[in-house]
PDB file of C-alpha atoms in Angstrom:
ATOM      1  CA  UNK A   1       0.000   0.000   0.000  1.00 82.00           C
ATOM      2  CA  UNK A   2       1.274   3.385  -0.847  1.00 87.00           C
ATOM      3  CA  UNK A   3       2.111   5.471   1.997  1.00 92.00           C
ATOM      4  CA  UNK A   4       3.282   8.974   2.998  1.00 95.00           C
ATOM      5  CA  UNK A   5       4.571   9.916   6.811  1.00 96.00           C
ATOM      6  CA  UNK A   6       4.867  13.785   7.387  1.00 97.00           C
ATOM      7  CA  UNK A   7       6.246  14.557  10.900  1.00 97.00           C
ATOM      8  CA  UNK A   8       6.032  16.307  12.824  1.00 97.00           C
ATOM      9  CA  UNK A   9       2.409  16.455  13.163  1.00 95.00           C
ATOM     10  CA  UNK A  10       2.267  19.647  15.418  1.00 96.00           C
ATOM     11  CA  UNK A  11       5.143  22.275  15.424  1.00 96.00           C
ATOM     12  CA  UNK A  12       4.963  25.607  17.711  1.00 98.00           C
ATOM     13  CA  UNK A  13       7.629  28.088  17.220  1.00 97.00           C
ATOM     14  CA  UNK A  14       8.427  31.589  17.833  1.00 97.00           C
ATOM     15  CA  UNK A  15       8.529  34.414  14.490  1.00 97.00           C
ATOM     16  CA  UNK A  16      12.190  34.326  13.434  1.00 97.00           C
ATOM     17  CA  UNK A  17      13.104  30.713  13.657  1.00 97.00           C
ATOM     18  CA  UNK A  18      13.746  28.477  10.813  1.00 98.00           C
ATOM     19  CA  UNK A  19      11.868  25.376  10.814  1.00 98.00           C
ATOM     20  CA  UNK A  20      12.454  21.958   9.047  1.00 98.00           C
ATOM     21  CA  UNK A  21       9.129  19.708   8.061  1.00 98.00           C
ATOM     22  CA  UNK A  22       9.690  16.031   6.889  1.00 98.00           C
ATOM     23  CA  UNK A  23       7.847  13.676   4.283  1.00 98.00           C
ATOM     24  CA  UNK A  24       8.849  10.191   3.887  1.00 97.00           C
ATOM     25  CA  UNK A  25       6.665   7.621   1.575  1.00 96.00           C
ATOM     26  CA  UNK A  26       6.776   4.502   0.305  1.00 94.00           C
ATOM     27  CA  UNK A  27       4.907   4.013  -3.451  1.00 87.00           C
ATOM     28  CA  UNK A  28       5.512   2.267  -6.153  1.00 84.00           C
ATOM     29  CA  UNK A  29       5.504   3.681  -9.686  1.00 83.00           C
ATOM     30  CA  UNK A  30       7.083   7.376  -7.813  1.00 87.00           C
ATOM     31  CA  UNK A  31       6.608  10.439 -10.175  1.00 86.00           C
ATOM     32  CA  UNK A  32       7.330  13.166  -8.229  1.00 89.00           C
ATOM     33  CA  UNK A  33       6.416  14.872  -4.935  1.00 93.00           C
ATOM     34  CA  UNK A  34       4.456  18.089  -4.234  1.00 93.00           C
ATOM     35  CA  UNK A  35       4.397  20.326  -1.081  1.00 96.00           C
ATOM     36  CA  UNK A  36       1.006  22.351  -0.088  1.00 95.00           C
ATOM     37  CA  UNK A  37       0.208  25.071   2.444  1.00 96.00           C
ATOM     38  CA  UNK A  38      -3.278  25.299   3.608  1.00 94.00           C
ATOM     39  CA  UNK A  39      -5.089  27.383   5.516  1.00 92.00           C
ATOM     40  CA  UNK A  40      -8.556  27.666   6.226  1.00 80.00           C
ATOM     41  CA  UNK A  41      -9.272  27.131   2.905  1.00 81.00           C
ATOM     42  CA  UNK A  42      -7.869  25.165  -0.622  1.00 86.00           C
ATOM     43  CA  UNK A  43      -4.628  23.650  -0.778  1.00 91.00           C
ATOM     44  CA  UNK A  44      -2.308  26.315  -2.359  1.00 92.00           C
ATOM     45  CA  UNK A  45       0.872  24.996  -4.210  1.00 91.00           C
ATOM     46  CA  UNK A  46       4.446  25.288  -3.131  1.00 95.00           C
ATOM     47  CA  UNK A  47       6.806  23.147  -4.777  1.00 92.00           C
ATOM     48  CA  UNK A  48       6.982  20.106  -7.493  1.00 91.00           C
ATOM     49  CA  UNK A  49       9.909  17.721  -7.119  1.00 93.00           C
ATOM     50  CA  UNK A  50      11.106  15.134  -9.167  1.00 89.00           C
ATOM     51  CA  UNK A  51      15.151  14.964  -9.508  1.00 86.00           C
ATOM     52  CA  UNK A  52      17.285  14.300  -6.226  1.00 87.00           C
ATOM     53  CA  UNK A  53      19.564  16.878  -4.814  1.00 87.00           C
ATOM     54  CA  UNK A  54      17.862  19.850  -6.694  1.00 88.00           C
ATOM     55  CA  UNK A  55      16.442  22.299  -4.016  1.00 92.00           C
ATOM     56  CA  UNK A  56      13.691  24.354  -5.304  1.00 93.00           C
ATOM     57  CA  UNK A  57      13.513  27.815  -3.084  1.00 95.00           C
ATOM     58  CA  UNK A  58      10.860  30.463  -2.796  1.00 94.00           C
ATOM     59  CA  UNK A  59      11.351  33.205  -1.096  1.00 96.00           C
ATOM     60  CA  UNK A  60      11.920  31.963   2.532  1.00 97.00           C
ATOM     61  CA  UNK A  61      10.831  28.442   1.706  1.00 98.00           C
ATOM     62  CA  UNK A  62      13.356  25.980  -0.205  1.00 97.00           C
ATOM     63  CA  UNK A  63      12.153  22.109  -0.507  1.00 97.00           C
ATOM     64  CA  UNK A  64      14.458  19.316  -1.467  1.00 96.00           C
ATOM     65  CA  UNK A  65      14.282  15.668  -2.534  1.00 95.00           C
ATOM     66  CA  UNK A  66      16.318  12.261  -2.027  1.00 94.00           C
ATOM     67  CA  UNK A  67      14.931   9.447  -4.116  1.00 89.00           C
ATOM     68  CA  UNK A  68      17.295   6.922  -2.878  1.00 91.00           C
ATOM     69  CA  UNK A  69      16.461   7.487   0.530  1.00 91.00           C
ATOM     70  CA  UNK A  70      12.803   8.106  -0.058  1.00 94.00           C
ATOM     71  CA  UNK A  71      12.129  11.753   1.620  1.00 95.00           C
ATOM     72  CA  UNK A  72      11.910  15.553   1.115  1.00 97.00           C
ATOM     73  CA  UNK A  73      12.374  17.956   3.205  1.00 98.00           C
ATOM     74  CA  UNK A  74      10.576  21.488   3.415  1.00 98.00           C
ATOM     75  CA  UNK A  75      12.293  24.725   4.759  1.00 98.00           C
ATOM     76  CA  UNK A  76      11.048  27.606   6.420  1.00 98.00           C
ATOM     77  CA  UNK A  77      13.408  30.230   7.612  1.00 98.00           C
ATOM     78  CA  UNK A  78      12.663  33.635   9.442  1.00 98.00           C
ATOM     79  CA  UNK A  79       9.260  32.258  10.256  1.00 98.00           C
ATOM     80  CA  UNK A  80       6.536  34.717  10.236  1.00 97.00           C
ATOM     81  CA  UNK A  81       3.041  34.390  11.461  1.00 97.00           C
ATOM     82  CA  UNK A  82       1.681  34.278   8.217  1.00 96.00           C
ATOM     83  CA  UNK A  83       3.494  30.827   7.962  1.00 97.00           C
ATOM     84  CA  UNK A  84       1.608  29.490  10.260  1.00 97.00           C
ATOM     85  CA  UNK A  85      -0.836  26.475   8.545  1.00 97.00           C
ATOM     86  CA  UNK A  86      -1.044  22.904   7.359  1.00 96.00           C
ATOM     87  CA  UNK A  87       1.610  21.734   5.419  1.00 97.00           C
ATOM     88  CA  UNK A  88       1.210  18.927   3.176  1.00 96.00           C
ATOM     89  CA  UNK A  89       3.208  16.863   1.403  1.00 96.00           C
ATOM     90  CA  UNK A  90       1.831  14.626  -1.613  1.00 93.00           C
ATOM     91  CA  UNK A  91       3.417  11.977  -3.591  1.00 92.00           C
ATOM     92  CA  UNK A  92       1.693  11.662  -7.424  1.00 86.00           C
ATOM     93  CA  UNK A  93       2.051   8.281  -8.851  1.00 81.00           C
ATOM     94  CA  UNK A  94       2.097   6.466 -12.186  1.00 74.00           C
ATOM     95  CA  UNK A  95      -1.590   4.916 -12.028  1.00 66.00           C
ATOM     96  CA  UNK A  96      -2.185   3.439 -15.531  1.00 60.00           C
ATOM     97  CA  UNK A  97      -0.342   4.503 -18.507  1.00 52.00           C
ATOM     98  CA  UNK A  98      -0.067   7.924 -17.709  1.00 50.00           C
ATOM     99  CA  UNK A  99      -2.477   8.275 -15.537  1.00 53.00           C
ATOM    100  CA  UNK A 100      -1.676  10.068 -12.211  1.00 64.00           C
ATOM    101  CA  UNK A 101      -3.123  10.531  -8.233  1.00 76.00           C
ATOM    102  CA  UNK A 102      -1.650  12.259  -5.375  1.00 84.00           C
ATOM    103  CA  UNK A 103      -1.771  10.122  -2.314  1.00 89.00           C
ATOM    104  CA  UNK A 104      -1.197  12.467   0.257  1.00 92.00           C
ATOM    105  CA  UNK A 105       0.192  12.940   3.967  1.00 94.00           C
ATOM    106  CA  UNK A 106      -1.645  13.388   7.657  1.00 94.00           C
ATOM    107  CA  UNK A 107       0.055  17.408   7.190  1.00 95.00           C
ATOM    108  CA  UNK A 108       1.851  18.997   9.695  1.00 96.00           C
ATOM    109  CA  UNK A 109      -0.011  21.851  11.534  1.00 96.00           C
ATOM    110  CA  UNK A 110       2.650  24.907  11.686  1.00 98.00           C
ATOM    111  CA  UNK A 111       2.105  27.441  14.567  1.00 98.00           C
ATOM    112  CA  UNK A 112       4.344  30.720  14.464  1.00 98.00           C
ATOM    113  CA  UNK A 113       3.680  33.026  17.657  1.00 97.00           C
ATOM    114  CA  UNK A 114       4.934  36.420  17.845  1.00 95.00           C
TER     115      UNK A 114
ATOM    116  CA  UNK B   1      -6.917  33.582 -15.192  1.00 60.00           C
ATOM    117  CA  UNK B   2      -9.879  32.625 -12.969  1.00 74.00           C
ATOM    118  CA  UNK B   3      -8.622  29.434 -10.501  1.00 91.00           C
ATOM    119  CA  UNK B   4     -10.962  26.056 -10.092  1.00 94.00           C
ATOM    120  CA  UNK B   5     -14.235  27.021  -8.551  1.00 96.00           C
ATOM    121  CA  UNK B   6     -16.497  24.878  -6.459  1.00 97.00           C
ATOM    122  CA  UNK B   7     -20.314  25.232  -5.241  1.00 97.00           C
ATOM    123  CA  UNK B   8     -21.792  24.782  -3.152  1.00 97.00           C
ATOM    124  CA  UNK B   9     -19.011  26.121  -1.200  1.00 95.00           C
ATOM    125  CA  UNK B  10     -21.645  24.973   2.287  1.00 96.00           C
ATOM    126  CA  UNK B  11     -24.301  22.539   2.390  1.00 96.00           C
ATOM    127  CA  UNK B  12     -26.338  20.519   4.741  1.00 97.00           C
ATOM    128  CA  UNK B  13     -27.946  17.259   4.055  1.00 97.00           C
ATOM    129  CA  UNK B  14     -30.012  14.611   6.191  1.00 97.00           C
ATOM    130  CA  UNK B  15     -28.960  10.924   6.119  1.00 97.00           C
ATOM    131  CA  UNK B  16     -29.796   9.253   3.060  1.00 97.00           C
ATOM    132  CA  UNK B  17     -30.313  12.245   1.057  1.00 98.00           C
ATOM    133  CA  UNK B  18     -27.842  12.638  -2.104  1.00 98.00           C
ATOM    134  CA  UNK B  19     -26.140  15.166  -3.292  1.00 98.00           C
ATOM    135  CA  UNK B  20     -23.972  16.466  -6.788  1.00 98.00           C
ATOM    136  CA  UNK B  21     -20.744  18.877  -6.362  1.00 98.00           C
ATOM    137  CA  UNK B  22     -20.036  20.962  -8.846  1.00 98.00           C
ATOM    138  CA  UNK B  23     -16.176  21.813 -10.192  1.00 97.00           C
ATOM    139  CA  UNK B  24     -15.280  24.278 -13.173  1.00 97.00           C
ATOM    140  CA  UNK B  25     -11.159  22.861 -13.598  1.00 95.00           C
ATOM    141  CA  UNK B  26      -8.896  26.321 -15.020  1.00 93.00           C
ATOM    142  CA  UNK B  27      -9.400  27.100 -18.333  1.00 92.00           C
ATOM    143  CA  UNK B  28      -7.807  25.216 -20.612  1.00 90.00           C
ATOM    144  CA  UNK B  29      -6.955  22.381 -17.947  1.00 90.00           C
ATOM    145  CA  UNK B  30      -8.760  18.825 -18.815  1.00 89.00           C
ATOM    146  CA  UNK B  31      -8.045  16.627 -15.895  1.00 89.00           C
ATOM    147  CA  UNK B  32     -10.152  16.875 -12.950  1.00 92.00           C
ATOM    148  CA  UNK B  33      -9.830  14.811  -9.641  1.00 92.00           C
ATOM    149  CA  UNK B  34     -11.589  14.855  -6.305  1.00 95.00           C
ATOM    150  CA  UNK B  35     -10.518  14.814  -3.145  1.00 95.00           C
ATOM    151  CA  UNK B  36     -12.321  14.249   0.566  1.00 96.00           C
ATOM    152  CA  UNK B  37     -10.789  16.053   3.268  1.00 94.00           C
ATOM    153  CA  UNK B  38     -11.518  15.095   6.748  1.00 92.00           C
ATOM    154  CA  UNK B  39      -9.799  15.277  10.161  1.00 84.00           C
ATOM    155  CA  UNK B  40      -9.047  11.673  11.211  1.00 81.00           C
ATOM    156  CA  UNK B  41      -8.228  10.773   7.342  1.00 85.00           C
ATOM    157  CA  UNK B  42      -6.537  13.892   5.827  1.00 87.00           C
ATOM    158  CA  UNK B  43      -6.876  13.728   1.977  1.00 91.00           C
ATOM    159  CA  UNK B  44      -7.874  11.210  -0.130  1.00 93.00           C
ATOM    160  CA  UNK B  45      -8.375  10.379  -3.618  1.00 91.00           C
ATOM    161  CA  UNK B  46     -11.524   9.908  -4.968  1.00 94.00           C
ATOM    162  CA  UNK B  47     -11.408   9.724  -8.659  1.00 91.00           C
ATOM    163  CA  UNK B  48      -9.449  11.294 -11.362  1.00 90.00           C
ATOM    164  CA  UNK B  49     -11.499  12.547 -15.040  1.00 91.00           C
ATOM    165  CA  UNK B  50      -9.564  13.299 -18.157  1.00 89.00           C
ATOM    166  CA  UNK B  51     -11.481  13.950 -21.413  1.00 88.00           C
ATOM    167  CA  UNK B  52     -14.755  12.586 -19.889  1.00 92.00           C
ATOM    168  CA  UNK B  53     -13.342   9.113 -18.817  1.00 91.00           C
ATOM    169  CA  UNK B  54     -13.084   8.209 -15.216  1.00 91.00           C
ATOM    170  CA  UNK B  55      -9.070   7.107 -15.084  1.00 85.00           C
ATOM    171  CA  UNK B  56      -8.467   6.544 -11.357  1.00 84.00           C
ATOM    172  CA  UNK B  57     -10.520   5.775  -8.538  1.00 89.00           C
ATOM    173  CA  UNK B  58      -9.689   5.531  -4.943  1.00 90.00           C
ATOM    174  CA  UNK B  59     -11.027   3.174  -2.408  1.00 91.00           C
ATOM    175  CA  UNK B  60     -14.750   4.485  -1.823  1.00 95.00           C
ATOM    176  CA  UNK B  61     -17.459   2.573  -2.000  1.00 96.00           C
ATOM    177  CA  UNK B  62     -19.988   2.999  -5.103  1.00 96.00           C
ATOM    178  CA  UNK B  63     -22.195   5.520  -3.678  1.00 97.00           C
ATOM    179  CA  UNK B  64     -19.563   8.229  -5.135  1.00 98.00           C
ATOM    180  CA  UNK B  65     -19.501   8.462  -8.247  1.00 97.00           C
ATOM    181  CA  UNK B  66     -18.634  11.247 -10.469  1.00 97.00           C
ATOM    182  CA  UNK B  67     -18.703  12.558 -14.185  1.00 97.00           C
ATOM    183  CA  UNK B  68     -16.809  14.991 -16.424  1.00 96.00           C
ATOM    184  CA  UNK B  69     -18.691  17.081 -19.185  1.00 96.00           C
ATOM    185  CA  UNK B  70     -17.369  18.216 -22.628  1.00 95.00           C
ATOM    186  CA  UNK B  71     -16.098  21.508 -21.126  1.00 94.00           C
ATOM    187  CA  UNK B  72     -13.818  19.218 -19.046  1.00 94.00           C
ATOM    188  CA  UNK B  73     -16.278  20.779 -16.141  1.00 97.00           C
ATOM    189  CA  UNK B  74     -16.796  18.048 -13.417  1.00 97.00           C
ATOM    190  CA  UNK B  75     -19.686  16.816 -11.109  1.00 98.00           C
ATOM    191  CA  UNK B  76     -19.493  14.263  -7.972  1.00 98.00           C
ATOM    192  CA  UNK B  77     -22.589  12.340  -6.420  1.00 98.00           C
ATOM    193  CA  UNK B  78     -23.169  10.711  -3.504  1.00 98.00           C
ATOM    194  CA  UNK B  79     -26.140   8.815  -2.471  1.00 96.00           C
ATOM    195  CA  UNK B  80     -27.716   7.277   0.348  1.00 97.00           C
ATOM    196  CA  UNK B  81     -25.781  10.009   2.330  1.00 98.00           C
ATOM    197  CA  UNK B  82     -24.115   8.442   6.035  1.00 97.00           C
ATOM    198  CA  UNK B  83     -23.057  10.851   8.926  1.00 96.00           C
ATOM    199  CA  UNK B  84     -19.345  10.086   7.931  1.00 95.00           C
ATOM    200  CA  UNK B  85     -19.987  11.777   4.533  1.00 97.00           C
ATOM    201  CA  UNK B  86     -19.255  14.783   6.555  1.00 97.00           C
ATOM    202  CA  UNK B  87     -16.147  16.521   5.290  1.00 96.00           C
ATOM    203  CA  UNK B  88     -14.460  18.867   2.657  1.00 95.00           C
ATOM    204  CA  UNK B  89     -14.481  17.907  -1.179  1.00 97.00           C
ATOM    205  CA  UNK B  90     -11.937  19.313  -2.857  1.00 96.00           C
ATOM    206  CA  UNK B  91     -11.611  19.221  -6.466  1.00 95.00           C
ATOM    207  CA  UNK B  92      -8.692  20.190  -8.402  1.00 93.00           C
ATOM    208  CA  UNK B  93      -7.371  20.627 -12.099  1.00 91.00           C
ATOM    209  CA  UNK B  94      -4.612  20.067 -14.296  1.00 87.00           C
ATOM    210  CA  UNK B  95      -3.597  20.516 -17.594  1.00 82.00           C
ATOM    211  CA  UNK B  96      -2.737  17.185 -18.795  1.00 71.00           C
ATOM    212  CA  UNK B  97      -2.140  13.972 -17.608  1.00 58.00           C
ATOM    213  CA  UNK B  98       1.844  14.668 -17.798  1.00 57.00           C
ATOM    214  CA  UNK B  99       1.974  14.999 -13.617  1.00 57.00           C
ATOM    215  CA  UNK B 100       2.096  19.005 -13.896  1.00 68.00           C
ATOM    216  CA  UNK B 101       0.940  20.527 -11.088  1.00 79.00           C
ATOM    217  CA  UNK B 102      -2.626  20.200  -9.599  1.00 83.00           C
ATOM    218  CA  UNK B 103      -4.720  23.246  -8.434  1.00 89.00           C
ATOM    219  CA  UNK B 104      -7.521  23.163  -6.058  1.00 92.00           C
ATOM    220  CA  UNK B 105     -10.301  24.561  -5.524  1.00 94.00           C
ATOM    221  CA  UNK B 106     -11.891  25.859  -2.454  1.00 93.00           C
ATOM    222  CA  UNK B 107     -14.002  22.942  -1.372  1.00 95.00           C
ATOM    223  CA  UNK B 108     -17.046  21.994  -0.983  1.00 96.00           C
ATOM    224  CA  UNK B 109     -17.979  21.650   3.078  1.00 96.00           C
ATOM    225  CA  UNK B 110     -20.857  19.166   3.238  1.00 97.00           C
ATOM    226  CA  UNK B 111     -22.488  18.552   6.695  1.00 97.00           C
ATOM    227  CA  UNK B 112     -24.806  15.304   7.083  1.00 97.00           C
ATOM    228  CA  UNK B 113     -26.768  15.381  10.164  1.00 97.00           C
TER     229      UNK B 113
END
């Protein structure tokens, strides 16, 4: 069964630090893995990986994938309390042909206090 | 560019009712999947449409079902609503089958009571 592990599940910190989330998963048939931020609302997109060792960076965010060892890793630095949210991390798989789904993980729930 | 839109963005059925959720995917996108959000389960897949054929389906039980139309604009039912129907649908587009990214939509909350 495919399966994607984000921890933590909770995170408190304090505006200014730089935080570290983690997705692991285990699929078959990998295509490449996404990163969301939601808030009270739709997922909104951050990040599409696909090639090991290439981190992607926006802004104050940077993401980064290892195939071999089957994780990514999302970055936050300078935290603000804007950042605070759900992040989520989603794996989209070969399904038929080309065929695609996103099978996606519990989230981890970001809080940034002033 | 106007995003994916939803609606009912809030609705409340009764147990065994049914209901239909509407999506309109970005213009130009053709592949439309569905999504139910929910506390204890997080996201899951529901079914995937591209060009009017169902491609993908998760692991929920016939009462969902779903269609796509022409205009690559999307509708989900489900009957014989239960109390654990209760959750966010969230439907979201993409341009092609290729993997590019998906964008969502704002959801659909549906209450059963």
């Amino acid at each position: 069964e495919d399966k994607v592990v984000q921890s933590p599940l909770s995170l408190v910190v304090h505006e200014g630090d730089t935080v570290t989330l983690n997705c692991s998963y285990e699929v078959t048939n990998f295509r490449s893995l996404l990163w969301y931020k939601q808030e009270k609302k739709a997922p909104t997109f951050l990040f599409m990986l696909t090639s090991s060792g290439i981190e992607k960076k926006s802004g104050r965010l940077s993401s980064i994938l290892d195939k071999k060892e089957l994780f990514s890793i999302l970055n936050i630095t300078a935290t603000q309390t804007g950042d605070s949210a759900v992040y989520l991390c989603a794996v989209s798989l070969f399904s038929g042909g080309s065929n695609y789904k996103l099978t996606f993980g519990k989230g981890t729930l970001l809080t940034v206090n002033p | 560019k106007a995003g994916v839109t939803q609606t009912p963005r809030y609705l409340i059925k009764t147990r065994g009712q049914q209901v239909t959720l509407s999506c309109s995917p970005i213009s130009g996108h053709r592949s439309v999947s569905w999504y139910q959000q929910t506390p204890g389960q997080g996201l899951q897949f529901l079914f995937e449409y591209f060009s009017e054929t169902q491609r993908n389906k998760g692991n929920f039980p016939g009462r969902f079902s779903g269609r796509q139309f022409s205009n690559s604009r999307s509708e989900m039912n489900v009957s014989t609503l239960e109390l654990g129907d209760s959750a966010l649908y969230l439907c979201a587009s993409s341009f092609s089958d290729s993997g590019n990214t998906i964008y969502f939509g704002e959801g659909s909350w549906l209450t059963v009571v």
